[in-house]
Coordinates of C-alpha atoms and ligand atoms in Angstrom, one line a residue:
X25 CA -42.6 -23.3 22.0
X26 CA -40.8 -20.2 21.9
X27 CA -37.7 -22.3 23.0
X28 CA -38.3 -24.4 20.1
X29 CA -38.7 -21.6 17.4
X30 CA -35.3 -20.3 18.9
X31 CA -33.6 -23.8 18.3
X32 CA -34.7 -24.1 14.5
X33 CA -33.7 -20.8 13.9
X34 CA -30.1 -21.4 15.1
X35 CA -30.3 -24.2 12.7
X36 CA -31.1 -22.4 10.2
X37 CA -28.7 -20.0 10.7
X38 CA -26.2 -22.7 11.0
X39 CA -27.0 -23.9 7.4
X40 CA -26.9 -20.5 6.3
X41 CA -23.0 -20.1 6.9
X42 CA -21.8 -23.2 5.7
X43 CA -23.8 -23.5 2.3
X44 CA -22.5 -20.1 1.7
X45 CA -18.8 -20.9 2.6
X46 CA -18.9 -23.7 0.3
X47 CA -21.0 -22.6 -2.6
X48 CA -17.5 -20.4 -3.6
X49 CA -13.9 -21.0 -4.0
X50 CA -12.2 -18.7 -2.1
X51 CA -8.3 -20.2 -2.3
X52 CA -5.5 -18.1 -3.6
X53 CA -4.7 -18.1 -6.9
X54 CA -1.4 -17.9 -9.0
X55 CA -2.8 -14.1 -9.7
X56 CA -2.6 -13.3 -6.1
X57 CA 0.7 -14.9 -6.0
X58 CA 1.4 -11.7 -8.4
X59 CA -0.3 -9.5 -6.1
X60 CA 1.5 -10.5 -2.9
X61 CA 5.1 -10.6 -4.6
X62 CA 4.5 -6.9 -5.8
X63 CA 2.8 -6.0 -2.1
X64 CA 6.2 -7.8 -0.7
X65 CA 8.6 -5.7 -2.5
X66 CA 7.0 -2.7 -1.6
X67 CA 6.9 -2.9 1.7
X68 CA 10.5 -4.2 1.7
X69 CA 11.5 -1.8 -0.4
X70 CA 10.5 0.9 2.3
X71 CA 11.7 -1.4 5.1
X72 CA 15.3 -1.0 3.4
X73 CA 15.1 2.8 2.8
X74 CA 14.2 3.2 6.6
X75 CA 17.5 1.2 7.7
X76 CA 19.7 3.1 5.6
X77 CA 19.2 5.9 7.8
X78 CA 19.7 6.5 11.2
X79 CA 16.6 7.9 13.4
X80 CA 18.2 10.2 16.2
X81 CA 17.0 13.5 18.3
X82 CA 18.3 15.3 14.9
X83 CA 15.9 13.9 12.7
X84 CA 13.4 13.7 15.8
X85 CA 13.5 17.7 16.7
X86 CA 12.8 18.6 12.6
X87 CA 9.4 16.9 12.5
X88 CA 8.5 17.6 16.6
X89 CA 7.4 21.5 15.8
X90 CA 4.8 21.4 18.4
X91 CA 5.7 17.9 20.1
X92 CA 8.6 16.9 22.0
X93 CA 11.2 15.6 20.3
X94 CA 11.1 12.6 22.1
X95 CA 7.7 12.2 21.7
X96 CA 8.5 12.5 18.3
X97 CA 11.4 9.8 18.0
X98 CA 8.9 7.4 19.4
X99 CA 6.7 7.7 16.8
X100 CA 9.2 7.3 14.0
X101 CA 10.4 4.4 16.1
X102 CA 7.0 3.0 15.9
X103 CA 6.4 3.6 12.6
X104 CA 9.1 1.9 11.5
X105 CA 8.7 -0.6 13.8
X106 CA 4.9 -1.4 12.4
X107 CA 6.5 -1.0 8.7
X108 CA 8.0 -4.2 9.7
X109 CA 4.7 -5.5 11.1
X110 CA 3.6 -5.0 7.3
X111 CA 6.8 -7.0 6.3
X112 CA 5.4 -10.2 8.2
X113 CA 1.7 -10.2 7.3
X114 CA 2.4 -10.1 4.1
X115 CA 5.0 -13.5 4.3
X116 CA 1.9 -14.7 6.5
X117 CA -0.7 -14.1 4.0
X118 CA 1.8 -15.3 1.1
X119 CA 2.1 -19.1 3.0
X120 CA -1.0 -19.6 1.2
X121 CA -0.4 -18.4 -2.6
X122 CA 0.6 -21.0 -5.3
X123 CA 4.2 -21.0 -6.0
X124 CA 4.8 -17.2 -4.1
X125 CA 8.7 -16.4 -4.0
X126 CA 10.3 -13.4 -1.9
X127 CA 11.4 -11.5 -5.6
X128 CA 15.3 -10.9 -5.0
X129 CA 15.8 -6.9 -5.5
X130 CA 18.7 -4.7 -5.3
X131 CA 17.3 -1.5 -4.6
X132 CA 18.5 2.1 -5.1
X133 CA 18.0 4.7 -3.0
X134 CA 17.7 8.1 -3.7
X135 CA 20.1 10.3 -2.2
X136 CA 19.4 11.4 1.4
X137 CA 21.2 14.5 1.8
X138 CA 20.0 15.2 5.1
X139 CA 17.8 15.0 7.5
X140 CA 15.0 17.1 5.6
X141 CA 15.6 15.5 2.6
X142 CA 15.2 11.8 4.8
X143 CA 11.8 13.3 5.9
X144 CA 10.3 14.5 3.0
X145 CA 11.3 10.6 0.8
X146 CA 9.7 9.5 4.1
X147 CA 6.5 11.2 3.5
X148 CA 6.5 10.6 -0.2
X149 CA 7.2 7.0 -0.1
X150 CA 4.6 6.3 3.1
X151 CA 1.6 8.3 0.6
X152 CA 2.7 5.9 -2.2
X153 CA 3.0 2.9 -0.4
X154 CA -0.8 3.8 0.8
X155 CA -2.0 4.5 -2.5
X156 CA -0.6 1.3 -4.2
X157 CA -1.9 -0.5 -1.7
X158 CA -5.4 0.8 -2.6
X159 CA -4.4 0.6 -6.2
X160 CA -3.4 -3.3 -5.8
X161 CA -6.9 -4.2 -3.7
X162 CA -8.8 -3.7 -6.9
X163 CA -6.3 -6.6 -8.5
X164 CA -7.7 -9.3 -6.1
X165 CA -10.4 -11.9 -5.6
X166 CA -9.8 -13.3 -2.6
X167 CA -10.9 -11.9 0.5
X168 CA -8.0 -12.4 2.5
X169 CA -5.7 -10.6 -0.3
X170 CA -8.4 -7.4 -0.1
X171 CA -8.3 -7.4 4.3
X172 CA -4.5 -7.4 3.9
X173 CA -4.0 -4.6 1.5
X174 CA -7.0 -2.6 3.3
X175 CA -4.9 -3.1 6.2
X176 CA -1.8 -1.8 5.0
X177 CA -3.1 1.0 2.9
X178 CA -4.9 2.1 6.1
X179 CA -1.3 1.9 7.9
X180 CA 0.9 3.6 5.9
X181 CA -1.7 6.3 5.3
X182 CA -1.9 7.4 9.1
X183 CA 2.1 6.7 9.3
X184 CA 2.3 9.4 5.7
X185 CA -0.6 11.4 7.6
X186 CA 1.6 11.9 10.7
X187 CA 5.0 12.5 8.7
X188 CA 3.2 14.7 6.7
X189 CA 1.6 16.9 9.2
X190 CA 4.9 17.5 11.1
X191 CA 6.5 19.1 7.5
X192 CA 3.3 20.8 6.0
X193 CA 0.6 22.6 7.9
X194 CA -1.7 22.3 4.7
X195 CA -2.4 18.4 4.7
X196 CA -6.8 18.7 3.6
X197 CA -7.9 21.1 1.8
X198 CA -12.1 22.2 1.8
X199 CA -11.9 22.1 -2.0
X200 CA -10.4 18.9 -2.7
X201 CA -12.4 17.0 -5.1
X202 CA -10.7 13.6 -4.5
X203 CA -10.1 10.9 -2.0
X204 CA -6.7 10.0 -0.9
X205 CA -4.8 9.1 -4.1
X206 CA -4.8 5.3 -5.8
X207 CA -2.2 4.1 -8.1
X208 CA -2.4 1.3 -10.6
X209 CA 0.8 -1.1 -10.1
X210 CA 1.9 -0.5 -13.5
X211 CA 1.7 3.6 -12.2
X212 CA 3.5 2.1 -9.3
X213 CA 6.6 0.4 -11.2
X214 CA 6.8 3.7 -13.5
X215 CA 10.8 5.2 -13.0
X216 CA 10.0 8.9 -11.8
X217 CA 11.2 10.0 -8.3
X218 CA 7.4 11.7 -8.0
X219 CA 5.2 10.7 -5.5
X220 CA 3.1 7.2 -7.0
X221 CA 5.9 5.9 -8.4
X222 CA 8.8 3.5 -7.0
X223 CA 10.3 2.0 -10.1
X224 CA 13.8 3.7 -9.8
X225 CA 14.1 2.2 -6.9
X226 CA 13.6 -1.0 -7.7
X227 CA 15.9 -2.3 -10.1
X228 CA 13.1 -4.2 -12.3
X229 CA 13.0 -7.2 -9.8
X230 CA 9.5 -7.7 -9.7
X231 CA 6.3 -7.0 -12.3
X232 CA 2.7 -5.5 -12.8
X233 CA 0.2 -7.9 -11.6
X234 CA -2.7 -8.3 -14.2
X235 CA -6.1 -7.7 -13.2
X236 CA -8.1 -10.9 -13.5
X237 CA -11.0 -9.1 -14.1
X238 CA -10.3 -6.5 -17.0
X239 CA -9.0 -2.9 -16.7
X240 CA -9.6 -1.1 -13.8
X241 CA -10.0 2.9 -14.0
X242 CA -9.2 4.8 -11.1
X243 CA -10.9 7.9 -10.3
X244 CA -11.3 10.6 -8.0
X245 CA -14.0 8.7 -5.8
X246 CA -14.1 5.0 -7.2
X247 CA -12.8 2.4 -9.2
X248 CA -14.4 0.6 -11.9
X249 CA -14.0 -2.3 -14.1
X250 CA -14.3 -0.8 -17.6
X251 CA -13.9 -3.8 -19.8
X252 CA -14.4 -7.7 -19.1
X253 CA -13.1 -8.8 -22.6
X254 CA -9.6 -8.9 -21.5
X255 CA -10.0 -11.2 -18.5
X256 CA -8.4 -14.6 -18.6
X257 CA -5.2 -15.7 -18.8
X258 CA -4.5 -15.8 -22.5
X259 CA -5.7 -12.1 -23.7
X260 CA -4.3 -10.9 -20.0
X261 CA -0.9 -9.1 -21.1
X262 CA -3.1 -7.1 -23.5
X263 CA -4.9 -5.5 -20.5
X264 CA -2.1 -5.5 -18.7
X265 CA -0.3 -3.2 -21.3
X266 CA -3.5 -1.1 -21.5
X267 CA -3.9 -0.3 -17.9
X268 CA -0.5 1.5 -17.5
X269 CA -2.4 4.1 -19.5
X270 CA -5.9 4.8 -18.7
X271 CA -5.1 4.3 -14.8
X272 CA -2.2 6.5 -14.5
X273 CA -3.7 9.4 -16.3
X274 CA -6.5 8.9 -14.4
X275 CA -4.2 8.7 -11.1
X276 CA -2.3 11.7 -12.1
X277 CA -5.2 14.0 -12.1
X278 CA -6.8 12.8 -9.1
X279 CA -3.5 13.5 -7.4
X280 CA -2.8 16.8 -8.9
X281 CA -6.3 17.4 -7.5
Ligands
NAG318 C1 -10.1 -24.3 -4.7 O1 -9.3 -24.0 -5.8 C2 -7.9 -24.4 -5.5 C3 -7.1 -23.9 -6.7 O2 -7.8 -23.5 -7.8 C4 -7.8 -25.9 -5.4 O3 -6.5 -26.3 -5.1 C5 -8.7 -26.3 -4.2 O4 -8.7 -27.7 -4.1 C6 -10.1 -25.8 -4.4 N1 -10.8 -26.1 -3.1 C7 -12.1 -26.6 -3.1 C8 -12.7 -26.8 -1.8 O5 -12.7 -26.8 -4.2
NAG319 C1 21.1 11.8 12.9 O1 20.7 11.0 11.7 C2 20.8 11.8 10.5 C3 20.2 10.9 9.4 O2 20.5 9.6 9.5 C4 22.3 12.0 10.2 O3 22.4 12.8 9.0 C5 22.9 12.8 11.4 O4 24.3 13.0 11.2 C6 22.6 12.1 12.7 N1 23.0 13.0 13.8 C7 23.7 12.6 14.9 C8 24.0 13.6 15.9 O5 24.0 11.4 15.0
NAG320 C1 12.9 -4.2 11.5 O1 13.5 -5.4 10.9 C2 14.9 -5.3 10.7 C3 15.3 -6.4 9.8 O2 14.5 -7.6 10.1 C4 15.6 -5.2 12.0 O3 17.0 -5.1 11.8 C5 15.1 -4.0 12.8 O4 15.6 -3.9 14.0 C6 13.6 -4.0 12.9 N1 13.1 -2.7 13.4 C7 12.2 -2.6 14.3 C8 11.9 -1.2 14.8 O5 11.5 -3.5 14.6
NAG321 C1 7.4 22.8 11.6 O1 8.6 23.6 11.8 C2 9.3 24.0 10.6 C3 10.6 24.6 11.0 O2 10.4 25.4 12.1 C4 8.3 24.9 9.8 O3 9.0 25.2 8.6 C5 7.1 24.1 9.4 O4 6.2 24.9 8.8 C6 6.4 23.6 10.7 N1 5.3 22.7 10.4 C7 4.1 22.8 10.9 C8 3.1 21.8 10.4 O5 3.8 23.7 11.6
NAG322 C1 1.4 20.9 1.4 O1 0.2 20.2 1.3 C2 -0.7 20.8 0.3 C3 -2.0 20.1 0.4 O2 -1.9 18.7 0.2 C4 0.0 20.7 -1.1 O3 -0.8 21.3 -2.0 C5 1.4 21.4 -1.0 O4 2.0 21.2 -2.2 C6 2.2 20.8 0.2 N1 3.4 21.6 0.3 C7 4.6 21.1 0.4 C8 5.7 22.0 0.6 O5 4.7 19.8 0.4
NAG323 C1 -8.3 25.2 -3.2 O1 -8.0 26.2 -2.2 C2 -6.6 26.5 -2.1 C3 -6.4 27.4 -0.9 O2 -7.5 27.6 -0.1 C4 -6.1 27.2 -3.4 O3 -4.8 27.5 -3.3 C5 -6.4 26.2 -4.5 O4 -6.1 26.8 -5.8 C6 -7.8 25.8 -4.6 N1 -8.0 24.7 -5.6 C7 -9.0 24.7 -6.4 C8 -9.0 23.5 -7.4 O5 -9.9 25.5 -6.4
NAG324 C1 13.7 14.0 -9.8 O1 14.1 13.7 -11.1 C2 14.3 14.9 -11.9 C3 14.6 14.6 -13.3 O2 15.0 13.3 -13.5 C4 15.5 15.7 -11.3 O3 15.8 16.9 -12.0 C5 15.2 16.0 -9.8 O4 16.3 16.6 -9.2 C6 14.8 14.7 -9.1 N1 14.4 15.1 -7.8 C7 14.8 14.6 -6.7 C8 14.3 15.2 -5.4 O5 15.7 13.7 -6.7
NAG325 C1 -17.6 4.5 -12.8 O1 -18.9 4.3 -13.2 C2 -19.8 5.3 -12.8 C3 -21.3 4.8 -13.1 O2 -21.3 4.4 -14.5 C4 -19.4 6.6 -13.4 O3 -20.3 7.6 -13.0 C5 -18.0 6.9 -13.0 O4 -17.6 8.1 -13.7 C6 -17.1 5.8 -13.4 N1 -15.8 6.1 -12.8 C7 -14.6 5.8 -13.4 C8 -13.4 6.1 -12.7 O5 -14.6 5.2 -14.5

């Protein structure tokens, strides 16, 4: 009897799952497409700046301080080794978007006067990769598109956590009053050469996606949704024109924070 209460719960555990995997369509949608081709040319864009430099015991004994320097070349190795990792999940994930193309860029780069100067566009462009990544999660529906760019985010965090720690001893403070910065991809695409923005870079070869849902505010702590009446395809470029402004004040002050 036991046995038998066991077997109909399985069944009913079974029905569980698959009613609830097909009550919702999950597919990728032509606004993910967006998504990915922005994700795509970020992390290639940082791919590209890594090759344009040279990683030897030189740049390896700056950011070693405490570790060896071989120790320390490893790790940059690495890193740029899984910034190439990011590369390919990204094409992976992209199989499944309607219509996704590779955008063709020609990037710039800013100038790298030496090896301090390699570190420190290192460090900045690892932060802002992570915080556009966080930025573009709140642009998705699909569940795979969210896992990816939580993924990346948390990578090039640690890889801009590392980087960072080498070349300033003051990485958390006890009085911060925000999380690790977010930035909204029309923040993102902005032509500054400050931290959160890449546009300079970029040469205009790929666009803002829209948020399907609205405009989303970024905070300190959270993100939220503040208005619904823009969503769908037709009123979509207002919002899109709209968020530049209300996220990337609210970006600036959470990073200056
Ligand atoms: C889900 O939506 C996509 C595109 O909107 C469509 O191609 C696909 O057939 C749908 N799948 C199911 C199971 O409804
Ligand atoms: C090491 O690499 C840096 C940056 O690519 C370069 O400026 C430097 O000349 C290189 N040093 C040697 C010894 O190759
Ligand atoms: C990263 O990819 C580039 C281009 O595909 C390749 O030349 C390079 O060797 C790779 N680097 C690492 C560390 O995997
Ligand atoms: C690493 O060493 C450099 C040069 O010696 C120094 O300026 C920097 O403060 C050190 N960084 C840390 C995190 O100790
Ligand atoms: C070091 O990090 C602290 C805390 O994030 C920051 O306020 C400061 O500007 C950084 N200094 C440098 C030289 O990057
Ligand atoms: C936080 O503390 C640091 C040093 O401990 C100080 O320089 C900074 O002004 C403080 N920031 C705020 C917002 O209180
Ligand atoms: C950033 O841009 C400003 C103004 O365009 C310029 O003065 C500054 O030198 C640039 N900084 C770097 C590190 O390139
Ligand atoms: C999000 O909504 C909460 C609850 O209404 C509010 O406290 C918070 O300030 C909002 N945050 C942003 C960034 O709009």
């Amino acid at each position: 009897m036991r046995f038998g209460s066991q077997i109909a719960w399985l069944f009913v555990a079974g029905g569980a799952l698959s009613s609830a995997a097909s009550s919702s369509n999950c597919s990728l949608t032509s606004s993910d497409t967006d998504v990915l081709e922005y994700t795509w040319v970020l992390s290639n864009f940082l791919n590209s700046f890594y090759q344009t430099v040279q990683l030897n015991q030189s740049v390896a004994s700056l950011v070693s301080n405490s570790t060896s320097s071989s120790k320390a070349l490893e790790n940059l190795e690495g890193i740029v080794h899984a910034d190439n990792l990011t590369a390919e999940a990204v094409r992976e994930v992209s199989s499944q978007a309607p219509d996704f193309k590779e955008p063709s860029c020609q990037y710039t780069f800013p100038p790298v006067s030496g090896i301090q100067s390699f570190v420190k566009w290192a460090y900045q462009f690892e932060s802002t990769l992570s915080g556009a990544f966080i930025g573009a999660a709140g642009y998705t529906q699909s569940p795979e598109v969210a896992f990816l760019l939580a993924r990346l985010a948390a990578e090039h965090s640690a890889h801009a956590t590392w980087i960072g720690s080498r070349v300033n001893s003051s990485m958390f403070q006890a009085n911060a009053t925000s999380l690790v910065p977010a930035y909204a991809p029309s923040q993102v695409l902005l032509k500054t050469n400050e931290t959160g923005s890449l546009g300079t870079y970029l040469g205009d070869c790929v666009s803002a996606p829209k948020n399907p849902c609205g405009v989303l505010q970024i905070g300190p702590l959270e993100a939220n949704i503040t208005s619904s009446s823009a969503a769908g395809s037709s009123s979509s470029s207002v919002a899109g024109s709209s968020t530049p402004l209300t996220s990337a004040s609210a970006t600036a002050t959470a990073t200056s924070s």
